[in-house]
GROMACS .gro file of C-alpha atoms in nm:
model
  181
    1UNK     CA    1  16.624  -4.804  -0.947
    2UNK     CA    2  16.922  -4.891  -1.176
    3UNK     CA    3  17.039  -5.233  -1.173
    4UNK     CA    4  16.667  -5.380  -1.039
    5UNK     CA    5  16.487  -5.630  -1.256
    6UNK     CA    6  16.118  -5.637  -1.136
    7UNK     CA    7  15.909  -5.886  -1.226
    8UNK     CA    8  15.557  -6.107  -1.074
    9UNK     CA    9  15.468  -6.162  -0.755
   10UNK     CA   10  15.336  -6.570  -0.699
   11UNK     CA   11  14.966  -6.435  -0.721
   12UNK     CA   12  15.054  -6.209  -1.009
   13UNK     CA   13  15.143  -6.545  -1.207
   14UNK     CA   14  14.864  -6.792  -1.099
   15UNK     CA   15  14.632  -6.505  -1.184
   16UNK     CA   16  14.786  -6.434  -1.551
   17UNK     CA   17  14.810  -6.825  -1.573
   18UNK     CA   18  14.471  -6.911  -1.421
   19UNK     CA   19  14.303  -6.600  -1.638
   20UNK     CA   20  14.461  -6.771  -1.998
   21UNK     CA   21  14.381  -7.139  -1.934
   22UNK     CA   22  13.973  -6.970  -1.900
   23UNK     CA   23  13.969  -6.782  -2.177
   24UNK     CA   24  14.165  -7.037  -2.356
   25UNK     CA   25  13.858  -7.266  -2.265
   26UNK     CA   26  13.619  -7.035  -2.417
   27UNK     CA   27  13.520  -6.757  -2.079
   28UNK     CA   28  13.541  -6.400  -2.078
   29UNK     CA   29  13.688  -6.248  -1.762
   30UNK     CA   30  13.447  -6.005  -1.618
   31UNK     CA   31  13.546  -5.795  -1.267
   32UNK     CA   32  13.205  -5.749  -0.986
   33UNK     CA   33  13.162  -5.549  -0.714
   34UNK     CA   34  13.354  -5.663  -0.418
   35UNK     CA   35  13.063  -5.467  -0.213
   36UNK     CA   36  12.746  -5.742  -0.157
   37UNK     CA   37  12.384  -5.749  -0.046
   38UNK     CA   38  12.334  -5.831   0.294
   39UNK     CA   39  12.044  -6.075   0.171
   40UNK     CA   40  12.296  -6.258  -0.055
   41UNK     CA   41  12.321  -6.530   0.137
   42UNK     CA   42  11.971  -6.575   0.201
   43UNK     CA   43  11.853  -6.567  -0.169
   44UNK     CA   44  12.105  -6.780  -0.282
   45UNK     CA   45  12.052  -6.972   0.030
   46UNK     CA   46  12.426  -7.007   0.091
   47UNK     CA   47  12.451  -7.020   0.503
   48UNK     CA   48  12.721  -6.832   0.634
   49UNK     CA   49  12.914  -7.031   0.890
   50UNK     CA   50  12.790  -7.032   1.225
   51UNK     CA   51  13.129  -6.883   1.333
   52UNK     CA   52  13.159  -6.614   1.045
   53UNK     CA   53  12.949  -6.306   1.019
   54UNK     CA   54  12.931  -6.051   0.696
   55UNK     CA   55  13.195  -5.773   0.666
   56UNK     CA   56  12.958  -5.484   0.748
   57UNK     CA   57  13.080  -5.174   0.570
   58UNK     CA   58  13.063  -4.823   0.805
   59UNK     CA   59  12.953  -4.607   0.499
   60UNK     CA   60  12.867  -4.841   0.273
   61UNK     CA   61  12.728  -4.658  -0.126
   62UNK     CA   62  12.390  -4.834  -0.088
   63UNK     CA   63  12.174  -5.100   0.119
   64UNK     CA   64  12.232  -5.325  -0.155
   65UNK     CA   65  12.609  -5.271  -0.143
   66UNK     CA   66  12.676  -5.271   0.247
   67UNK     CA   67  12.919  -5.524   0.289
   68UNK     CA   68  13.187  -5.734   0.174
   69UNK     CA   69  13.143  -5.992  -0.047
   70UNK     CA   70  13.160  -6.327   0.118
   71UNK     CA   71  13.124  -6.544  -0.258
   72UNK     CA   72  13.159  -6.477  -0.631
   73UNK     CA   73  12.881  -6.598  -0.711
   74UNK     CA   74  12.614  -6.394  -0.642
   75UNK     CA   75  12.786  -6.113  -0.884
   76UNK     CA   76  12.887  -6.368  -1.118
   77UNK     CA   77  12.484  -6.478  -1.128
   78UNK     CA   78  12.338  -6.081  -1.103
   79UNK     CA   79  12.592  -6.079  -1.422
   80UNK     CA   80  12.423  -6.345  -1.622
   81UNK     CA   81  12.065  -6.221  -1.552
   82UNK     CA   82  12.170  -5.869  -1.628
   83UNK     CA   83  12.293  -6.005  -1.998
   84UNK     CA   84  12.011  -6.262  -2.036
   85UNK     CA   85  11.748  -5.958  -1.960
   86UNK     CA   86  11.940  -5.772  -2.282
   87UNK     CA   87  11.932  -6.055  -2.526
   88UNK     CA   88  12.271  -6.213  -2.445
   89UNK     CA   89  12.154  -6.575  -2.425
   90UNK     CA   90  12.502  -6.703  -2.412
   91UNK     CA   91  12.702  -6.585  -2.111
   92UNK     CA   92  13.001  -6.792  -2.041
   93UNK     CA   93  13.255  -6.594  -1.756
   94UNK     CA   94  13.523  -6.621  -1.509
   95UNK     CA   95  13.628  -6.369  -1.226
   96UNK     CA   96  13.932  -6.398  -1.017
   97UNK     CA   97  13.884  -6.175  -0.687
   98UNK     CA   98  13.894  -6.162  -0.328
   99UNK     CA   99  13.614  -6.255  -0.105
  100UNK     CA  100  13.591  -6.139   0.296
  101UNK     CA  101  13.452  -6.332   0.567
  102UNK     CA  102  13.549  -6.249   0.951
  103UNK     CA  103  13.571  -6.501   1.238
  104UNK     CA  104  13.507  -6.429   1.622
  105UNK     CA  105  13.838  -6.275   1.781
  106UNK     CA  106  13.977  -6.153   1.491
  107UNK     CA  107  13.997  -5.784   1.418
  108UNK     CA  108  14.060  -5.780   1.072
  109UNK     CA  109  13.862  -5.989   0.824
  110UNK     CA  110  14.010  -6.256   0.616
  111UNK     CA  111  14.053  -6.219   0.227
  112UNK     CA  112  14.083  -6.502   0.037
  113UNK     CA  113  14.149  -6.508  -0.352
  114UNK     CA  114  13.873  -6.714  -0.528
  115UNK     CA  115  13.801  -6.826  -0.894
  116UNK     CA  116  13.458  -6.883  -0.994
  117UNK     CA  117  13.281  -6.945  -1.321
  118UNK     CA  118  12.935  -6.947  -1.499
  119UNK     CA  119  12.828  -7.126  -1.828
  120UNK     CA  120  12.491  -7.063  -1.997
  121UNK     CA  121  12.324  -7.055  -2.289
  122UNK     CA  122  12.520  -7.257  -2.572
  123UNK     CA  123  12.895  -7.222  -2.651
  124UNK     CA  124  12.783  -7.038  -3.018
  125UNK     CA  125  12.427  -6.923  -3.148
  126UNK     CA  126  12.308  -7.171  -3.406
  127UNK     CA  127  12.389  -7.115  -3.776
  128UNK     CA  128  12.270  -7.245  -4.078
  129UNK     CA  129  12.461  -7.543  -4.087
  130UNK     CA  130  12.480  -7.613  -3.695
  131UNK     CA  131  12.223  -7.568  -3.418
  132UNK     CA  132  12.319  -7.412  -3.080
  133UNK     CA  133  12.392  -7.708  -2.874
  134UNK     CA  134  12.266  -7.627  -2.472
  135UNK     CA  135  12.588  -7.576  -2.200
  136UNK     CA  136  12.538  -7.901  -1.966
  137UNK     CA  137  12.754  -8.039  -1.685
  138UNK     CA  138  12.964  -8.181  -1.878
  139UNK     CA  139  13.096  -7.830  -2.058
  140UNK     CA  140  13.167  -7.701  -1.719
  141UNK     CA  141  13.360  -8.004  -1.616
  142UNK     CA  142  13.548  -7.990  -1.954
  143UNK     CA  143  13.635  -7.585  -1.830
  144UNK     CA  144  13.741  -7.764  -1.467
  145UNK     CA  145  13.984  -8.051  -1.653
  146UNK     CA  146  14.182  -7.774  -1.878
  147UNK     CA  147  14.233  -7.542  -1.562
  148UNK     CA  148  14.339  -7.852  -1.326
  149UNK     CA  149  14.543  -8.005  -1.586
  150UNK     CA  150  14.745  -7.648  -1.656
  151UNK     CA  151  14.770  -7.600  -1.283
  152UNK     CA  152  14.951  -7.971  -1.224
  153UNK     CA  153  14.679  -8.080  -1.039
  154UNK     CA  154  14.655  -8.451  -1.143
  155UNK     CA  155  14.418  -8.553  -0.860
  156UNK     CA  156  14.074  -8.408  -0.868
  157UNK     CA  157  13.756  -8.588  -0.838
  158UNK     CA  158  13.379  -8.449  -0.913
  159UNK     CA  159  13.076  -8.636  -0.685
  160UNK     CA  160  12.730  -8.591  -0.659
  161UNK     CA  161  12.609  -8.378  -0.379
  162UNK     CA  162  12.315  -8.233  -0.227
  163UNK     CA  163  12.370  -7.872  -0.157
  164UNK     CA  164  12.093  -7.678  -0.039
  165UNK     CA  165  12.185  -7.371  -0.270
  166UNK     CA  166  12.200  -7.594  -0.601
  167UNK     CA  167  11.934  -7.790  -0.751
  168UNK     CA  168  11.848  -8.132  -0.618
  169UNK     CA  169  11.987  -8.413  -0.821
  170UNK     CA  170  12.172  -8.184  -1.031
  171UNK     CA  171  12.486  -8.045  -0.827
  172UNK     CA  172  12.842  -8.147  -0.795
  173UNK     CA  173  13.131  -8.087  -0.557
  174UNK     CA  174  13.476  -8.048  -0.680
  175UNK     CA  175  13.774  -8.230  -0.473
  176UNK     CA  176  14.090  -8.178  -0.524
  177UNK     CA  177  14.403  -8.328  -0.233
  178UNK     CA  178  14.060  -8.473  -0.035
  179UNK     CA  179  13.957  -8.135  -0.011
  180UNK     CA  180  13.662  -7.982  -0.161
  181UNK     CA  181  13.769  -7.654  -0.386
   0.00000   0.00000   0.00000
């Protein structure tokens, strides 16, 4: 109506600002299915909680899309393999999006907004002058420093840890305010 200005809503911004500190870093933005596997969490062998259980859809499209998507990750990964299986060696995304989990008593499942990321491949195929140098830990953690330092977190800290779903010797958690993120 007249006289209305309308303008963001506080997700609408950290989205926008979240989305151009990533691609600013080098990702692509890429949108999955919100619809998962039931097996998800068994391949990837990310446990659900013992007090959450998967978002069953009534009339879900397909077996392999019958409920809600508990993680990014497994569409962010099927992503990655889909390119790598067409000759796209370097795959380097971000995906802002809601994940689903429910909790015993409640009657409507929980969305959370959640960013996730992949790097692989090499930042740039190798030319005649430069060779393709591989995406390490260190190239994600560079992606992790831009976004906290644009978001004002000053605090963060990256330790070793063993997670069951990550390759021994080889994973990290992310902690930012004593919490891991």
């Amino acid at each position: 109506g007249r006289g209305r200005i309308g303008g963001r809503t506080r997700e609408q911004v950290w989205r926008e600002r979240i989305g151009a500190v990533l691609r600013a870093s080098g990702l692509n933005e890429t949108m999955t299915y919100a619809f998962g596997d039931p097996q998800d969490p068994e391949r990837s062998r990310m446990p659900l909680p013992a007090d959450e259980s998967p978002v069953e859809l009534l009339n879900p499209m397909s077996v392999e899309q019958a409920v809600l998507r508990r993680s990014l990750l497994p569409g962010l990964l099927r992503t990655v393999s889909v390119n790598q299986r067409r000759g796209v060696a370097d795959v380097h995304l971000y995906e802002v999006g809601a994940v689903f989990s429910t909790v015993d008593g409640r009657k409507q499942p929980k969305e959370r907004l959640m960013v996730g990321g992949v790097l692989a491949g090499a930042w740039h195929p190798p030319a005649w002058n430069e060779p393709a140098v591989p995406l390490d830990f260190f190239d994600g953690k560079g992606v992790l420093e831009n976004l906290f330092r644009e978001l004002g977190i000053e605090r963060f800290k990256v330790r070793a840890a063993d997670l069951a779903w990550l390759q021994p010797g080889r994973s990290a958690e992310v902690l930012a305010g004593g919490e891991v993120v």
